[in-house]
Amino acid sequence: MQVKTKAIVISSIKFQEKSLIVKCFTQSDGLKSYFVRNAFSGSKSSRSLGTKIAYFQPLTILEIEAVHKNKGTLENFKEIKISTPFQSIHSDIYKSTIVMFISEILHHSIHEEEKNESLFSFLETALLWLDHHDEIANFHLILLLETTKYLGFYPDISDIEMPFFEMTEGVFTPFHAISSLTEHETNLFRKLISLKFENDQKTFHVIERQIVLKILIDYYSFHLDGFKKTKIARGFKGSFFLD
């Protein structure tokens, strides 16, 4: 089936010497993986697709025309172009590090080949916001929390004033359990829930931001089968954007 759709690049892996396997979250069909032959060669077939390695940087928003066979195999692009060129994300090392981190989280979080247009719209809007703003210290924290709405495990905030947040059930409770946050951690998590992208980005101090990020990664690991929190933490531990 031939489709035209927007797609957000989640990851790209070099295959052999000249090709790529590109995983995209598409607006029309959810997660899809594509084979890009001769991506590095500059061959005539590569140029005919308009293929450029820059198209496949993490979280680039594309407009694609592709053939979807929907047989669980790699799909193929027919045409590719940038939907909205980023002005700062890939040139600002702070923003590009955030984007790499988020793409790694999404790589381990989105597994279904099914349409989730609301999640796509949220991610697209968030990335364009990031591209046009400079006060972004809490961007990754807010995005990870908001993404849980679309993945099905956003915290139940009906008892948000309770002193402990229980991670496995995603609820605030009056009692501390083995899988609960401490009161201090719960207060930080409660503060995060109240934030939007446009809020003051100095809400958290450095150490608080690190604590909240650890809470979010742990929360994802509680609710997503196979979530590779060890690999993510190892890959980005000490990264300056966490400071």
PDB file of N, CA, C and O in Angstrom, residues 46-97:
ATOM      1  N   SER A  46      19.903   6.894  -4.886  1.00  0.00           N
ATOM      2  CA  SER A  46      19.831   7.625  -3.617  1.00  0.00           C
ATOM      3  C   SER A  46      19.413   9.061  -3.847  1.00  0.00           C
ATOM      4  O   SER A  46      18.554   9.595  -3.151  1.00  0.00           O
ATOM      5  N   ARG A  47      19.987   9.700  -4.859  1.00  0.00           N
ATOM      6  CA  ARG A  47      19.654  11.101  -5.134  1.00  0.00           C
ATOM      7  C   ARG A  47      18.203  11.228  -5.594  1.00  0.00           C
ATOM      8  O   ARG A  47      17.534  12.212  -5.325  1.00  0.00           O
ATOM      9  N   SER A  48      17.697  10.204  -6.289  1.00  0.00           N
ATOM     10  CA  SER A  48      16.338  10.289  -6.790  1.00  0.00           C
ATOM     11  C   SER A  48      15.321  10.326  -5.658  1.00  0.00           C
ATOM     12  O   SER A  48      14.218  10.838  -5.810  1.00  0.00           O
ATOM     13  N   LEU A  49      15.675   9.755  -4.508  1.00  0.00           N
ATOM     14  CA  LEU A  49      14.812   9.823  -3.335  1.00  0.00           C
ATOM     15  C   LEU A  49      14.986  11.140  -2.582  1.00  0.00           C
ATOM     16  O   LEU A  49      14.234  11.435  -1.661  1.00  0.00           O
ATOM     17  N   GLY A  50      15.975  11.891  -2.968  1.00  0.00           N
ATOM     18  CA  GLY A  50      16.286  13.082  -2.202  1.00  0.00           C
ATOM     19  C   GLY A  50      16.908  12.721  -0.867  1.00  0.00           C
ATOM     20  O   GLY A  50      16.825  13.461   0.103  1.00  0.00           O
ATOM     21  N   THR A  51      17.498  11.528  -0.785  1.00  0.00           N
ATOM     22  CA  THR A  51      18.005  11.045   0.487  1.00  0.00           C
ATOM     23  C   THR A  51      19.257  11.800   0.911  1.00  0.00           C
ATOM     24  O   THR A  51      20.218  11.896   0.165  1.00  0.00           O
ATOM     25  N   LYS A  52      19.218  12.313   2.127  1.00  0.00           N
ATOM     26  CA  LYS A  52      20.371  12.949   2.738  1.00  0.00           C
ATOM     27  C   LYS A  52      20.484  12.393   4.147  1.00  0.00           C
ATOM     28  O   LYS A  52      19.482  12.197   4.824  1.00  0.00           O
ATOM     29  N   ILE A  53      21.717  12.151   4.601  1.00  0.00           N
ATOM     30  CA  ILE A  53      21.894  11.604   5.937  1.00  0.00           C
ATOM     31  C   ILE A  53      21.271  12.519   6.978  1.00  0.00           C
ATOM     32  O   ILE A  53      20.728  12.057   7.982  1.00  0.00           O
ATOM     33  N   ALA A  54      21.287  13.816   6.722  1.00  0.00           N
ATOM     34  CA  ALA A  54      20.726  14.778   7.672  1.00  0.00           C
ATOM     35  C   ALA A  54      19.237  14.558   7.897  1.00  0.00           C
ATOM     36  O   ALA A  54      18.698  14.928   8.943  1.00  0.00           O
ATOM     37  N   TYR A  55      18.564  13.944   6.928  1.00  0.00           N
ATOM     38  CA  TYR A  55      17.128  13.669   7.088  1.00  0.00           C
ATOM     39  C   TYR A  55      16.869  12.713   8.244  1.00  0.00           C
ATOM     40  O   TYR A  55      15.761  12.697   8.794  1.00  0.00           O
ATOM     41  N   PHE A  56      17.850  11.913   8.572  1.00  0.00           N
ATOM     42  CA  PHE A  56      17.620  10.831   9.526  1.00  0.00           C
ATOM     43  C   PHE A  56      18.267  11.089  10.887  1.00  0.00           C
ATOM     44  O   PHE A  56      18.531  10.162  11.644  1.00  0.00           O
ATOM     45  N   GLN A  57      18.495  12.354  11.208  1.00  0.00           N
ATOM     46  CA  GLN A  57      18.933  12.698  12.549  1.00  0.00           C
ATOM     47  C   GLN A  57      17.773  12.495  13.518  1.00  0.00           C
ATOM     48  O   GLN A  57      16.602  12.587  13.134  1.00  0.00           O
ATOM     49  N   PRO A  58      18.072  12.224  14.803  1.00  0.00           N
ATOM     50  CA  PRO A  58      17.015  11.919  15.759  1.00  0.00           C
ATOM     51  C   PRO A  58      15.922  12.983  15.802  1.00  0.00           C
ATOM     52  O   PRO A  58      16.194  14.178  15.878  1.00  0.00           O
ATOM     53  N   LEU A  59      14.682  12.527  15.724  1.00  0.00           N
ATOM     54  CA  LEU A  59      13.453  13.307  15.878  1.00  0.00           C
ATOM     55  C   LEU A  59      13.229  14.353  14.778  1.00  0.00           C
ATOM     56  O   LEU A  59      12.421  15.265  14.945  1.00  0.00           O
ATOM     57  N   THR A  60      13.934  14.202  13.658  1.00  0.00           N
ATOM     58  CA  THR A  60      13.614  15.027  12.495  1.00  0.00           C
ATOM     59  C   THR A  60      12.187  14.707  12.032  1.00  0.00           C
ATOM     60  O   THR A  60      11.769  13.547  12.029  1.00  0.00           O
ATOM     61  N   ILE A  61      11.440  15.745  11.675  1.00  0.00           N
ATOM     62  CA  ILE A  61      10.060  15.562  11.221  1.00  0.00           C
ATOM     63  C   ILE A  61      10.049  15.557   9.692  1.00  0.00           C
ATOM     64  O   ILE A  61      10.411  16.552   9.060  1.00  0.00           O
ATOM     65  N   LEU A  62       9.648  14.433   9.125  1.00  0.00           N
ATOM     66  CA  LEU A  62       9.674  14.251   7.680  1.00  0.00           C
ATOM     67  C   LEU A  62       8.270  14.226   7.099  1.00  0.00           C
ATOM     68  O   LEU A  62       7.291  13.960   7.800  1.00  0.00           O
ATOM     69  N   GLU A  63       8.193  14.483   5.798  1.00  0.00           N
ATOM     70  CA  GLU A  63       7.025  14.136   5.005  1.00  0.00           C
ATOM     71  C   GLU A  63       7.491  13.057   4.033  1.00  0.00           C
ATOM     72  O   GLU A  63       8.442  13.271   3.275  1.00  0.00           O
ATOM     73  N   ILE A  64       6.837  11.912   4.078  1.00  0.00           N
ATOM     74  CA  ILE A  64       7.310  10.788   3.280  1.00  0.00           C
ATOM     75  C   ILE A  64       6.200  10.232   2.389  1.00  0.00           C
ATOM     76  O   ILE A  64       5.012  10.367   2.680  1.00  0.00           O
ATOM     77  N   GLU A  65       6.647   9.654   1.298  1.00  0.00           N
ATOM     78  CA  GLU A  65       5.797   8.788   0.493  1.00  0.00           C
ATOM     79  C   GLU A  65       6.476   7.430   0.523  1.00  0.00           C
ATOM     80  O   GLU A  65       7.681   7.329   0.268  1.00  0.00           O
ATOM     81  N   ALA A  66       5.743   6.405   0.898  1.00  0.00           N
ATOM     82  CA  ALA A  66       6.369   5.103   1.099  1.00  0.00           C
ATOM     83  C   ALA A  66       5.439   3.980   0.681  1.00  0.00           C
ATOM     84  O   ALA A  66       4.229   4.161   0.544  1.00  0.00           O
ATOM     85  N   VAL A  67       6.045   2.825   0.473  1.00  0.00           N
ATOM     86  CA  VAL A  67       5.290   1.605   0.211  1.00  0.00           C
ATOM     87  C   VAL A  67       5.280   0.792   1.496  1.00  0.00           C
ATOM     88  O   VAL A  67       6.327   0.386   1.994  1.00  0.00           O
ATOM     89  N   HIS A  68       4.084   0.586   2.058  1.00  0.00           N
ATOM     90  CA  HIS A  68       3.916  -0.210   3.269  1.00  0.00           C
ATOM     91  C   HIS A  68       3.312  -1.563   2.900  1.00  0.00           C
ATOM     92  O   HIS A  68       2.148  -1.659   2.516  1.00  0.00           O
ATOM     93  N   LYS A  69       4.109  -2.597   3.037  1.00  0.00           N
ATOM     94  CA  LYS A  69       3.608  -3.944   2.756  1.00  0.00           C
ATOM     95  C   LYS A  69       2.896  -4.540   3.972  1.00  0.00           C
ATOM     96  O   LYS A  69       2.115  -5.484   3.833  1.00  0.00           O
ATOM     97  N   ASN A  70       3.209  -3.987   5.168  1.00  0.00           N
ATOM     98  CA  ASN A  70       2.546  -4.412   6.412  1.00  0.00           C
ATOM     99  C   ASN A  70       2.666  -5.915   6.655  1.00  0.00           C
ATOM    100  O   ASN A  70       1.710  -6.579   7.065  1.00  0.00           O
ATOM    101  N   LYS A  71       3.853  -6.427   6.413  1.00  0.00           N
ATOM    102  CA  LYS A  71       4.111  -7.854   6.625  1.00  0.00           C
ATOM    103  C   LYS A  71       5.152  -8.089   7.715  1.00  0.00           C
ATOM    104  O   LYS A  71       5.694  -9.190   7.837  1.00  0.00           O
ATOM    105  N   GLY A  72       5.446  -7.021   8.501  1.00  0.00           N
ATOM    106  CA  GLY A  72       6.445  -7.165   9.557  1.00  0.00           C
ATOM    107  C   GLY A  72       7.867  -7.090   9.052  1.00  0.00           C
ATOM    108  O   GLY A  72       8.813  -7.360   9.800  1.00  0.00           O
ATOM    109  N   THR A  73       8.046  -6.726   7.784  1.00  0.00           N
ATOM    110  CA  THR A  73       9.382  -6.592   7.207  1.00  0.00           C
ATOM    111  C   THR A  73       9.715  -5.116   7.043  1.00  0.00           C
ATOM    112  O   THR A  73       8.893  -4.238   7.313  1.00  0.00           O
ATOM    113  N   LEU A  74      10.935  -4.824   6.595  1.00  0.00           N
ATOM    114  CA  LEU A  74      11.327  -3.443   6.377  1.00  0.00           C
ATOM    115  C   LEU A  74      10.555  -2.859   5.196  1.00  0.00           C
ATOM    116  O   LEU A  74      10.399  -3.502   4.159  1.00  0.00           O
ATOM    117  N   GLU A  75      10.100  -1.619   5.376  1.00  0.00           N
ATOM    118  CA  GLU A  75       9.370  -0.932   4.319  1.00  0.00           C
ATOM    119  C   GLU A  75      10.353  -0.092   3.493  1.00  0.00           C
ATOM    120  O   GLU A  75      11.546  -0.022   3.808  1.00  0.00           O
ATOM    121  N   ASN A  76       9.831   0.567   2.438  1.00  0.00           N
ATOM    122  CA  ASN A  76      10.692   1.344   1.546  1.00  0.00           C
ATOM    123  C   ASN A  76      10.110   2.727   1.288  1.00  0.00           C
ATOM    124  O   ASN A  76       8.910   2.878   1.047  1.00  0.00           O
ATOM    125  N   PHE A  77      10.991   3.727   1.355  1.00  0.00           N
ATOM    126  CA  PHE A  77      10.610   5.086   0.982  1.00  0.00           C
ATOM    127  C   PHE A  77      10.548   5.220  -0.535  1.00  0.00           C
ATOM    128  O   PHE A  77      11.339   4.605  -1.253  1.00  0.00           O
ATOM    129  N   LYS A  78       9.641   6.073  -1.007  1.00  0.00           N
ATOM    130  CA  LYS A  78       9.646   6.489  -2.411  1.00  0.00           C
ATOM    131  C   LYS A  78      10.093   7.941  -2.533  1.00  0.00           C
ATOM    132  O   LYS A  78      10.840   8.290  -3.430  1.00  0.00           O
ATOM    133  N   GLU A  79       9.614   8.781  -1.617  1.00  0.00           N
ATOM    134  CA  GLU A  79      10.011  10.190  -1.580  1.00  0.00           C
ATOM    135  C   GLU A  79      10.170  10.608  -0.121  1.00  0.00           C
ATOM    136  O   GLU A  79       9.447  10.137   0.755  1.00  0.00           O
ATOM    137  N   ILE A  80      11.119  11.506   0.112  1.00  0.00           N
ATOM    138  CA  ILE A  80      11.356  12.016   1.463  1.00  0.00           C
ATOM    139  C   ILE A  80      11.653  13.508   1.372  1.00  0.00           C
ATOM    140  O   ILE A  80      12.403  13.942   0.496  1.00  0.00           O
ATOM    141  N   LYS A  81      11.077  14.277   2.299  1.00  0.00           N
ATOM    142  CA  LYS A  81      11.481  15.676   2.452  1.00  0.00           C
ATOM    143  C   LYS A  81      11.256  16.104   3.892  1.00  0.00           C
ATOM    144  O   LYS A  81      10.487  15.480   4.627  1.00  0.00           O
ATOM    145  N   ILE A  82      11.966  17.143   4.289  1.00  0.00           N
ATOM    146  CA  ILE A  82      11.790  17.680   5.632  1.00  0.00           C
ATOM    147  C   ILE A  82      10.441  18.376   5.719  1.00  0.00           C
ATOM    148  O   ILE A  82      10.093  19.187   4.856  1.00  0.00           O
ATOM    149  N   SER A  83       9.672  18.058   6.743  1.00  0.00           N
ATOM    150  CA  SER A  83       8.369  18.706   6.909  1.00  0.00           C
ATOM    151  C   SER A  83       8.540  20.149   7.373  1.00  0.00           C
ATOM    152  O   SER A  83       8.044  21.076   6.724  1.00  0.00           O
ATOM    153  N   THR A  84       9.235  20.334   8.492  1.00  0.00           N
ATOM    154  CA  THR A  84       9.530  21.675   9.005  1.00  0.00           C
ATOM    155  C   THR A  84      10.990  21.694   9.420  1.00  0.00           C
ATOM    156  O   THR A  84      11.353  21.074  10.416  1.00  0.00           O
ATOM    157  N   PRO A  85      11.854  22.366   8.681  1.00  0.00           N
ATOM    158  CA  PRO A  85      13.278  22.370   9.027  1.00  0.00           C
ATOM    159  C   PRO A  85      13.509  22.993  10.404  1.00  0.00           C
ATOM    160  O   PRO A  85      12.996  24.071  10.700  1.00  0.00           O
ATOM    161  N   PHE A  86      14.257  22.297  11.249  1.00  0.00           N
ATOM    162  CA  PHE A  86      14.615  22.852  12.550  1.00  0.00           C
ATOM    163  C   PHE A  86      15.619  23.979  12.369  1.00  0.00           C
ATOM    164  O   PHE A  86      16.536  23.888  11.560  1.00  0.00           O
ATOM    165  N   GLN A  87      15.454  25.020  13.164  1.00  0.00           N
ATOM    166  CA  GLN A  87      16.353  26.168  13.105  1.00  0.00           C
ATOM    167  C   GLN A  87      17.515  26.040  14.083  1.00  0.00           C
ATOM    168  O   GLN A  87      18.583  26.588  13.857  1.00  0.00           O
ATOM    169  N   SER A  88      17.300  25.334  15.190  1.00  0.00           N
ATOM    170  CA  SER A  88      18.332  25.315  16.229  1.00  0.00           C
ATOM    171  C   SER A  88      18.607  23.939  16.823  1.00  0.00           C
ATOM    172  O   SER A  88      19.691  23.728  17.381  1.00  0.00           O
ATOM    173  N   ILE A  89      17.690  23.001  16.700  1.00  0.00           N
ATOM    174  CA  ILE A  89      17.831  21.733  17.435  1.00  0.00           C
ATOM    175  C   ILE A  89      19.116  21.000  17.087  1.00  0.00           C
ATOM    176  O   ILE A  89      19.832  20.526  17.971  1.00  0.00           O
ATOM    177  N   HIS A  90      19.431  20.893  15.809  1.00  0.00           N
ATOM    178  CA  HIS A  90      20.592  20.100  15.430  1.00  0.00           C
ATOM    179  C   HIS A  90      21.895  20.904  15.426  1.00  0.00           C
ATOM    180  O   HIS A  90      22.972  20.324  15.256  1.00  0.00           O
ATOM    181  N   SER A  91      21.815  22.209  15.639  1.00  0.00           N
ATOM    182  CA  SER A  91      23.030  23.031  15.705  1.00  0.00           C
ATOM    183  C   SER A  91      23.384  23.427  17.128  1.00  0.00           C
ATOM    184  O   SER A  91      24.523  23.788  17.423  1.00  0.00           O
ATOM    185  N   ASP A  92      22.425  23.378  18.027  1.00  0.00           N
ATOM    186  CA  ASP A  92      22.632  23.700  19.439  1.00  0.00           C
ATOM    187  C   ASP A  92      22.954  22.406  20.178  1.00  0.00           C
ATOM    188  O   ASP A  92      22.115  21.509  20.265  1.00  0.00           O
ATOM    189  N   ILE A  93      24.155  22.289  20.732  1.00  0.00           N
ATOM    190  CA  ILE A  93      24.577  21.020  21.327  1.00  0.00           C
ATOM    191  C   ILE A  93      23.724  20.641  22.527  1.00  0.00           C
ATOM    192  O   ILE A  93      23.466  19.465  22.795  1.00  0.00           O
ATOM    193  N   TYR A  94      23.232  21.627  23.259  1.00  0.00           N
ATOM    194  CA  TYR A  94      22.354  21.374  24.399  1.00  0.00           C
ATOM    195  C   TYR A  94      21.043  20.747  23.923  1.00  0.00           C
ATOM    196  O   TYR A  94      20.594  19.719  24.438  1.00  0.00           O
ATOM    197  N   LYS A  95      20.434  21.346  22.905  1.00  0.00           N
ATOM    198  CA  LYS A  95      19.173  20.826  22.382  1.00  0.00           C
ATOM    199  C   LYS A  95      19.365  19.475  21.688  1.00  0.00           C
ATOM    200  O   LYS A  95      18.527  18.575  21.814  1.00  0.00           O
ATOM    201  N   SER A  96      20.458  19.333  20.953  1.00  0.00           N
ATOM    202  CA  SER A  96      20.674  18.077  20.235  1.00  0.00           C
ATOM    203  C   SER A  96      20.892  16.917  21.204  1.00  0.00           C
ATOM    204  O   SER A  96      20.487  15.783  20.921  1.00  0.00           O
ATOM    205  N   THR A  97      21.498  17.198  22.367  1.00  0.00           N
ATOM    206  CA  THR A  97      21.674  16.159  23.380  1.00  0.00           C
ATOM    207  C   THR A  97      20.332  15.767  23.980  1.00  0.00           C
ATOM    208  O   THR A  97      20.054  14.588  24.211  1.00  0.00           O
TER     209      THR A  97
END
